[in-house]
Amino acid sequence: MQPLSGLDSSFLYLEDARQPMHVGSVLVFEGSMDFESFRQTMASRVHLVPRL
């Protein structure tokens, strides 16, 4: 486990029941990659993403 960054700590401190600090997104991809190919590609690259 790693300590929170200053920015992450700020969001956590500012969040309460009246003011949730949720973040969301929607990604739309176009192309011919099927789900299994997508899953394999993500599985082969997930180790490149820094741990939180």
mmCIF file with all atom_site columns, N, CA and C in Angstrom:
data_model
loop_
_atom_site.group_PDB
_atom_site.id
_atom_site.type_symbol
_atom_site.label_atom_id
_atom_site.label_alt_id
_atom_site.label_comp_id
_atom_site.label_asym_id
_atom_site.label_entity_id
_atom_site.label_seq_id
_atom_site.pdbx_PDB_ins_code
_atom_site.Cartn_x
_atom_site.Cartn_y
_atom_site.Cartn_z
_atom_site.occupancy
_atom_site.B_iso_or_equiv
_atom_site.pdbx_formal_charge
_atom_site.auth_seq_id
_atom_site.auth_comp_id
_atom_site.auth_asym_id
_atom_site.auth_atom_id
_atom_site.pdbx_PDB_model_num
ATOM 1   N N  . MET A 1 1  ? 0.842   -1.165  0.000   1.00 0.00 ? 1  MET A N  1
ATOM 2   C CA . MET A 1 1  ? 0.000   0.000   0.000   1.00 0.00 ? 1  MET A CA 1
ATOM 3   C C  . MET A 1 1  ? 0.893   1.236   0.000   1.00 0.00 ? 1  MET A C  1
ATOM 4   N N  . GLN A 1 2  ? 0.504   2.243   -0.783  1.00 0.00 ? 2  GLN A N  1
ATOM 5   C CA . GLN A 1 2  ? 1.273   3.483   -0.862  1.00 0.00 ? 2  GLN A CA 1
ATOM 6   C C  . GLN A 1 2  ? 0.441   4.631   -0.290  1.00 0.00 ? 2  GLN A C  1
ATOM 7   N N  . PRO A 1 3  ? 1.099   5.652   0.267   1.00 0.00 ? 3  PRO A N  1
ATOM 8   C CA . PRO A 1 3  ? 0.358   6.798   0.797   1.00 0.00 ? 3  PRO A CA 1
ATOM 9   C C  . PRO A 1 3  ? -0.385  7.539   -0.315  1.00 0.00 ? 3  PRO A C  1
ATOM 10  N N  . LEU A 1 4  ? -1.479  8.181   0.054   1.00 0.00 ? 4  LEU A N  1
ATOM 11  C CA . LEU A 1 4  ? -2.225  8.983   -0.914  1.00 0.00 ? 4  LEU A CA 1
ATOM 12  C C  . LEU A 1 4  ? -1.421  10.201  -1.323  1.00 0.00 ? 4  LEU A C  1
ATOM 13  N N  . SER A 1 5  ? -1.623  10.623  -2.564  1.00 0.00 ? 5  SER A N  1
ATOM 14  C CA . SER A 1 5  ? -1.004  11.870  -3.009  1.00 0.00 ? 5  SER A CA 1
ATOM 15  C C  . SER A 1 5  ? -1.741  13.034  -2.346  1.00 0.00 ? 5  SER A C  1
ATOM 16  N N  . GLY A 1 6  ? -1.179  14.207  -2.422  1.00 0.00 ? 6  GLY A N  1
ATOM 17  C CA . GLY A 1 6  ? -1.827  15.387  -1.860  1.00 0.00 ? 6  GLY A CA 1
ATOM 18  C C  . GLY A 1 6  ? -3.186  15.642  -2.484  1.00 0.00 ? 6  GLY A C  1
ATOM 19  N N  . LEU A 1 7  ? -3.282  15.469  -3.796  1.00 0.00 ? 7  LEU A N  1
ATOM 20  C CA . LEU A 1 7  ? -4.551  15.681  -4.493  1.00 0.00 ? 7  LEU A CA 1
ATOM 21  C C  . LEU A 1 7  ? -5.595  14.658  -4.048  1.00 0.00 ? 7  LEU A C  1
ATOM 22  N N  . ASP A 1 8  ? -5.200  13.391  -3.975  1.00 0.00 ? 8  ASP A N  1
ATOM 23  C CA . ASP A 1 8  ? -6.132  12.355  -3.524  1.00 0.00 ? 8  ASP A CA 1
ATOM 24  C C  . ASP A 1 8  ? -6.577  12.604  -2.088  1.00 0.00 ? 8  ASP A C  1
ATOM 25  N N  . SER A 1 9  ? -5.669  13.020  -1.240  1.00 0.00 ? 9  SER A N  1
ATOM 26  C CA . SER A 1 9  ? -6.009  13.332  0.151   1.00 0.00 ? 9  SER A CA 1
ATOM 27  C C  . SER A 1 9  ? -7.010  14.474  0.221   1.00 0.00 ? 9  SER A C  1
ATOM 28  N N  . SER A 1 10 ? -6.835  15.479  -0.635  1.00 0.00 ? 10 SER A N  1
ATOM 29  C CA . SER A 1 10 ? -7.758  16.618  -0.663  1.00 0.00 ? 10 SER A CA 1
ATOM 30  C C  . SER A 1 10 ? -9.162  16.176  -1.036  1.00 0.00 ? 10 SER A C  1
ATOM 31  N N  . PHE A 1 11 ? -9.281  15.348  -2.078  1.00 0.00 ? 11 PHE A N  1
ATOM 32  C CA . PHE A 1 11 ? -10.599 14.863  -2.476  1.00 0.00 ? 11 PHE A CA 1
ATOM 33  C C  . PHE A 1 11 ? -11.245 14.057  -1.353  1.00 0.00 ? 11 PHE A C  1
ATOM 34  N N  . LEU A 1 12 ? -10.489 13.212  -0.694  1.00 0.00 ? 12 LEU A N  1
ATOM 35  C CA . LEU A 1 12 ? -11.022 12.411  0.403   1.00 0.00 ? 12 LEU A CA 1
ATOM 36  C C  . LEU A 1 12 ? -11.472 13.304  1.561   1.00 0.00 ? 12 LEU A C  1
ATOM 37  N N  . TYR A 1 13 ? -10.695 14.329  1.880   1.00 0.00 ? 13 TYR A N  1
ATOM 38  C CA . TYR A 1 13 ? -11.024 15.244  2.972   1.00 0.00 ? 13 TYR A CA 1
ATOM 39  C C  . TYR A 1 13 ? -12.290 16.045  2.654   1.00 0.00 ? 13 TYR A C  1
ATOM 40  N N  . LEU A 1 14 ? -12.449 16.465  1.391   1.00 0.00 ? 14 LEU A N  1
ATOM 41  C CA . LEU A 1 14 ? -13.579 17.308  1.003   1.00 0.00 ? 14 LEU A CA 1
ATOM 42  C C  . LEU A 1 14 ? -14.889 16.535  0.856   1.00 0.00 ? 14 LEU A C  1
ATOM 43  N N  . GLU A 1 15 ? -14.830 15.231  0.710   1.00 0.00 ? 15 GLU A N  1
ATOM 44  C CA . GLU A 1 15 ? -16.037 14.441  0.484   1.00 0.00 ? 15 GLU A CA 1
ATOM 45  C C  . GLU A 1 15 ? -16.823 14.257  1.778   1.00 0.00 ? 15 GLU A C  1
ATOM 46  N N  . ASP A 1 16 ? -18.137 14.420  1.670   1.00 0.00 ? 16 ASP A N  1
ATOM 47  C CA . ASP A 1 16 ? -19.037 14.091  2.770   1.00 0.00 ? 16 ASP A CA 1
ATOM 48  C C  . ASP A 1 16 ? -20.384 13.679  2.181   1.00 0.00 ? 16 ASP A C  1
ATOM 49  N N  . ALA A 1 17 ? -21.366 13.418  3.032   1.00 0.00 ? 17 ALA A N  1
ATOM 50  C CA . ALA A 1 17 ? -22.662 12.915  2.565   1.00 0.00 ? 17 ALA A CA 1
ATOM 51  C C  . ALA A 1 17 ? -23.386 13.912  1.666   1.00 0.00 ? 17 ALA A C  1
ATOM 52  N N  . ARG A 1 18 ? -23.173 15.210  1.883   1.00 0.00 ? 18 ARG A N  1
ATOM 53  C CA . ARG A 1 18 ? -23.851 16.224  1.073   1.00 0.00 ? 18 ARG A CA 1
ATOM 54  C C  . ARG A 1 18 ? -23.082 16.578  -0.183  1.00 0.00 ? 18 ARG A C  1
ATOM 55  N N  . GLN A 1 19 ? -21.824 16.256  -0.217  1.00 0.00 ? 19 GLN A N  1
ATOM 56  C CA . GLN A 1 19 ? -20.988 16.641  -1.354  1.00 0.00 ? 19 GLN A CA 1
ATOM 57  C C  . GLN A 1 19 ? -20.062 15.481  -1.742  1.00 0.00 ? 19 GLN A C  1
ATOM 58  N N  . PRO A 1 20 ? -20.627 14.465  -2.419  1.00 0.00 ? 20 PRO A N  1
ATOM 59  C CA . PRO A 1 20 ? -19.771 13.360  -2.844  1.00 0.00 ? 20 PRO A CA 1
ATOM 60  C C  . PRO A 1 20 ? -18.816 13.823  -3.944  1.00 0.00 ? 20 PRO A C  1
ATOM 61  N N  . MET A 1 21 ? -17.628 13.334  -3.914  1.00 0.00 ? 21 MET A N  1
ATOM 62  C CA . MET A 1 21 ? -16.602 13.741  -4.882  1.00 0.00 ? 21 MET A CA 1
ATOM 63  C C  . MET A 1 21 ? -16.346 12.615  -5.891  1.00 0.00 ? 21 MET A C  1
ATOM 64  N N  . HIS A 1 22 ? -17.426 11.987  -6.364  1.00 0.00 ? 22 HIS A N  1
ATOM 65  C CA . HIS A 1 22 ? -17.300 10.882  -7.306  1.00 0.00 ? 22 HIS A CA 1
ATOM 66  C C  . HIS A 1 22 ? -16.815 11.385  -8.661  1.00 0.00 ? 22 HIS A C  1
ATOM 67  N N  . VAL A 1 23 ? -16.085 10.544  -9.341  1.00 0.00 ? 23 VAL A N  1
ATOM 68  C CA . VAL A 1 23 ? -15.622 10.834  -10.697 1.00 0.00 ? 23 VAL A CA 1
ATOM 69  C C  . VAL A 1 23 ? -15.995 9.638   -11.561 1.00 0.00 ? 23 VAL A C  1
ATOM 70  N N  . GLY A 1 24 ? -16.534 9.890   -12.732 1.00 0.00 ? 24 GLY A N  1
ATOM 71  C CA . GLY A 1 24 ? -16.896 8.796   -13.630 1.00 0.00 ? 24 GLY A CA 1
ATOM 72  C C  . GLY A 1 24 ? -16.590 9.169   -15.068 1.00 0.00 ? 24 GLY A C  1
ATOM 73  N N  . SER A 1 25 ? -16.619 8.185   -15.922 1.00 0.00 ? 25 SER A N  1
ATOM 74  C CA . SER A 1 25 ? -16.387 8.443   -17.341 1.00 0.00 ? 25 SER A CA 1
ATOM 75  C C  . SER A 1 25 ? -17.035 7.350   -18.173 1.00 0.00 ? 25 SER A C  1
ATOM 76  N N  . VAL A 1 26 ? -17.255 7.668   -19.425 1.00 0.00 ? 26 VAL A N  1
ATOM 77  C CA . VAL A 1 26 ? -17.768 6.708   -20.400 1.00 0.00 ? 26 VAL A CA 1
ATOM 78  C C  . VAL A 1 26 ? -16.833 6.761   -21.594 1.00 0.00 ? 26 VAL A C  1
ATOM 79  N N  . LEU A 1 27 ? -16.384 5.607   -22.034 1.00 0.00 ? 27 LEU A N  1
ATOM 80  C CA . LEU A 1 27 ? -15.509 5.523   -23.196 1.00 0.00 ? 27 LEU A CA 1
ATOM 81  C C  . LEU A 1 27 ? -16.236 4.766   -24.293 1.00 0.00 ? 27 LEU A C  1
ATOM 82  N N  . VAL A 1 28 ? -16.231 5.320   -25.497 1.00 0.00 ? 28 VAL A N  1
ATOM 83  C CA . VAL A 1 28 ? -16.850 4.660   -26.642 1.00 0.00 ? 28 VAL A CA 1
ATOM 84  C C  . VAL A 1 28 ? -15.740 4.321   -27.622 1.00 0.00 ? 28 VAL A C  1
ATOM 85  N N  . PHE A 1 29 ? -15.597 3.046   -27.927 1.00 0.00 ? 29 PHE A N  1
ATOM 86  C CA . PHE A 1 29 ? -14.563 2.587   -28.847 1.00 0.00 ? 29 PHE A CA 1
ATOM 87  C C  . PHE A 1 29 ? -15.213 2.113   -30.136 1.00 0.00 ? 29 PHE A C  1
ATOM 88  N N  . GLU A 1 30 ? -14.601 2.454   -31.245 1.00 0.00 ? 30 GLU A N  1
ATOM 89  C CA . GLU A 1 30 ? -15.045 1.947   -32.531 1.00 0.00 ? 30 GLU A CA 1
ATOM 90  C C  . GLU A 1 30 ? -13.954 1.058   -33.088 1.00 0.00 ? 30 GLU A C  1
ATOM 91  N N  . GLY A 1 31 ? -14.349 0.012   -33.751 1.00 0.00 ? 31 GLY A N  1
ATOM 92  C CA . GLY A 1 31 ? -13.369 -0.888  -34.337 1.00 0.00 ? 31 GLY A CA 1
ATOM 93  C C  . GLY A 1 31 ? -13.888 -2.302  -34.369 1.00 0.00 ? 31 GLY A C  1
ATOM 94  N N  . SER A 1 32 ? -13.027 -3.189  -34.788 1.00 0.00 ? 32 SER A N  1
ATOM 95  C CA . SER A 1 32 ? -13.472 -4.563  -34.990 1.00 0.00 ? 32 SER A CA 1
ATOM 96  C C  . SER A 1 32 ? -12.931 -5.532  -33.941 1.00 0.00 ? 32 SER A C  1
ATOM 97  N N  . MET A 1 33 ? -12.362 -5.045  -32.863 1.00 0.00 ? 33 MET A N  1
ATOM 98  C CA . MET A 1 33 ? -11.813 -5.929  -31.834 1.00 0.00 ? 33 MET A CA 1
ATOM 99  C C  . MET A 1 33 ? -12.947 -6.549  -31.031 1.00 0.00 ? 33 MET A C  1
ATOM 100 N N  . ASP A 1 34 ? -12.963 -7.875  -30.944 1.00 0.00 ? 34 ASP A N  1
ATOM 101 C CA . ASP A 1 34 ? -13.981 -8.536  -30.140 1.00 0.00 ? 34 ASP A CA 1
ATOM 102 C C  . ASP A 1 34 ? -13.575 -8.507  -28.665 1.00 0.00 ? 34 ASP A C  1
ATOM 103 N N  . PHE A 1 35 ? -14.495 -8.895  -27.796 1.00 0.00 ? 35 PHE A N  1
ATOM 104 C CA . PHE A 1 35 ? -14.254 -8.772  -26.361 1.00 0.00 ? 35 PHE A CA 1
ATOM 105 C C  . PHE A 1 35 ? -13.065 -9.601  -25.905 1.00 0.00 ? 35 PHE A C  1
ATOM 106 N N  . GLU A 1 36 ? -12.934 -10.837 -26.398 1.00 0.00 ? 36 GLU A N  1
ATOM 107 C CA . GLU A 1 36 ? -11.836 -11.693 -25.964 1.00 0.00 ? 36 GLU A CA 1
ATOM 108 C C  . GLU A 1 36 ? -10.484 -11.102 -26.360 1.00 0.00 ? 36 GLU A C  1
ATOM 109 N N  . SER A 1 37 ? -10.386 -10.521 -27.555 1.00 0.00 ? 37 SER A N  1
ATOM 110 C CA . SER A 1 37 ? -9.139  -9.865  -27.973 1.00 0.00 ? 37 SER A CA 1
ATOM 111 C C  . SER A 1 37 ? -8.844  -8.663  -27.084 1.00 0.00 ? 37 SER A C  1
ATOM 112 N N  . PHE A 1 38 ? -9.883  -7.898  -26.765 1.00 0.00 ? 38 PHE A N  1
ATOM 113 C CA . PHE A 1 38 ? -9.727  -6.750  -25.872 1.00 0.00 ? 38 PHE A CA 1
ATOM 114 C C  . PHE A 1 38 ? -9.237  -7.207  -24.500 1.00 0.00 ? 38 PHE A C  1
ATOM 115 N N  . ARG A 1 39 ? -9.858  -8.271  -23.959 1.00 0.00 ? 39 ARG A N  1
ATOM 116 C CA . ARG A 1 39 ? -9.480  -8.788  -22.651 1.00 0.00 ? 39 ARG A CA 1
ATOM 117 C C  . ARG A 1 39 ? -8.025  -9.246  -22.642 1.00 0.00 ? 39 ARG A C  1
ATOM 118 N N  . GLN A 1 40 ? -7.605  -9.936  -23.669 1.00 0.00 ? 40 GLN A N  1
ATOM 119 C CA . GLN A 1 40 ? -6.224  -10.411 -23.744 1.00 0.00 ? 40 GLN A CA 1
ATOM 120 C C  . GLN A 1 40 ? -5.241  -9.245  -23.842 1.00 0.00 ? 40 GLN A C  1
ATOM 121 N N  . THR A 1 41 ? -5.603  -8.231  -24.612 1.00 0.00 ? 41 THR A N  1
ATOM 122 C CA . THR A 1 41 ? -4.742  -7.054  -24.739 1.00 0.00 ? 41 THR A CA 1
ATOM 123 C C  . THR A 1 41 ? -4.594  -6.348  -23.396 1.00 0.00 ? 41 THR A C  1
ATOM 124 N N  . MET A 1 42 ? -5.706  -6.153  -22.687 1.00 0.00 ? 42 MET A N  1
ATOM 125 C CA . MET A 1 42 ? -5.647  -5.501  -21.381 1.00 0.00 ? 42 MET A CA 1
ATOM 126 C C  . MET A 1 42 ? -4.851  -6.340  -20.383 1.00 0.00 ? 42 MET A C  1
ATOM 127 N N  . ALA A 1 43 ? -5.050  -7.654  -20.395 1.00 0.00 ? 43 ALA A N  1
ATOM 128 C CA . ALA A 1 43 ? -4.329  -8.541  -19.475 1.00 0.00 ? 43 ALA A CA 1
ATOM 129 C C  . ALA A 1 43 ? -2.825  -8.488  -19.723 1.00 0.00 ? 43 ALA A C  1
ATOM 130 N N  . SER A 1 44 ? -2.432  -8.330  -20.983 1.00 0.00 ? 44 SER A N  1
ATOM 131 C CA . SER A 1 44 ? -1.000  -8.301  -21.295 1.00 0.00 ? 44 SER A CA 1
ATOM 132 C C  . SER A 1 44 ? -0.354  -6.964  -20.946 1.00 0.00 ? 44 SER A C  1
ATOM 133 N N  . ARG A 1 45 ? -1.172  -5.925  -20.716 1.00 0.00 ? 45 ARG A N  1
ATOM 134 C CA . ARG A 1 45 ? -0.626  -4.587  -20.459 1.00 0.00 ? 45 ARG A CA 1
ATOM 135 C C  . ARG A 1 45 ? -0.882  -4.059  -19.056 1.00 0.00 ? 45 ARG A C  1
ATOM 136 N N  . VAL A 1 46 ? -1.712  -4.731  -18.276 1.00 0.00 ? 46 VAL A N  1
ATOM 137 C CA . VAL A 1 46 ? -2.095  -4.205  -16.964 1.00 0.00 ? 46 VAL A CA 1
ATOM 138 C C  . VAL A 1 46 ? -0.885  -4.015  -16.052 1.00 0.00 ? 46 VAL A C  1
ATOM 139 N N  . HIS A 1 47 ? 0.154   -4.795  -16.237 1.00 0.00 ? 47 HIS A N  1
ATOM 140 C CA . HIS A 1 47 ? 1.357   -4.648  -15.401 1.00 0.00 ? 47 HIS A CA 1
ATOM 141 C C  . HIS A 1 47 ? 2.068   -3.313  -15.647 1.00 0.00 ? 47 HIS A C  1
ATOM 142 N N  . LEU A 1 48 ? 1.738   -2.619  -16.726 1.00 0.00 ? 48 LEU A N  1
ATOM 143 C CA . LEU A 1 48 ? 2.358   -1.328  -17.037 1.00 0.00 ? 48 LEU A CA 1
ATOM 144 C C  . LEU A 1 48 ? 1.725   -0.169  -16.262 1.00 0.00 ? 48 LEU A C  1
ATOM 145 N N  . VAL A 1 49 ? 0.543   -0.396  -15.693 1.00 0.00 ? 49 VAL A N  1
ATOM 146 C CA . VAL A 1 49 ? -0.169  0.655   -14.960 1.00 0.00 ? 49 VAL A CA 1
ATOM 147 C C  . VAL A 1 49 ? 0.417   0.748   -13.555 1.00 0.00 ? 49 VAL A C  1
ATOM 148 N N  . PRO A 1 50 ? 0.812   1.962   -13.122 1.00 0.00 ? 50 PRO A N  1
ATOM 149 C CA . PRO A 1 50 ? 1.379   2.099   -11.770 1.00 0.00 ? 50 PRO A CA 1
ATOM 150 C C  . PRO A 1 50 ? 0.353   1.734   -10.699 1.00 0.00 ? 50 PRO A C  1
ATOM 151 N N  . ARG A 1 51 ? 0.824   1.114   -9.629  1.00 0.00 ? 51 ARG A N  1
ATOM 152 C CA . ARG A 1 51 ? -0.049  0.793   -8.500  1.00 0.00 ? 51 ARG A CA 1
ATOM 153 C C  . ARG A 1 51 ? -0.483  2.068   -7.806  1.00 0.00 ? 51 ARG A C  1
ATOM 154 N N  . LEU A 1 52 ? -1.697  2.047   -7.275  1.00 0.00 ? 52 LEU A N  1
ATOM 155 C CA . LEU A 1 52 ? -2.197  3.209   -6.536  1.00 0.00 ? 52 LEU A CA 1
ATOM 156 C C  . LEU A 1 52 ? -1.804  3.125   -5.094  1.00 0.00 ? 52 LEU A C  1
#
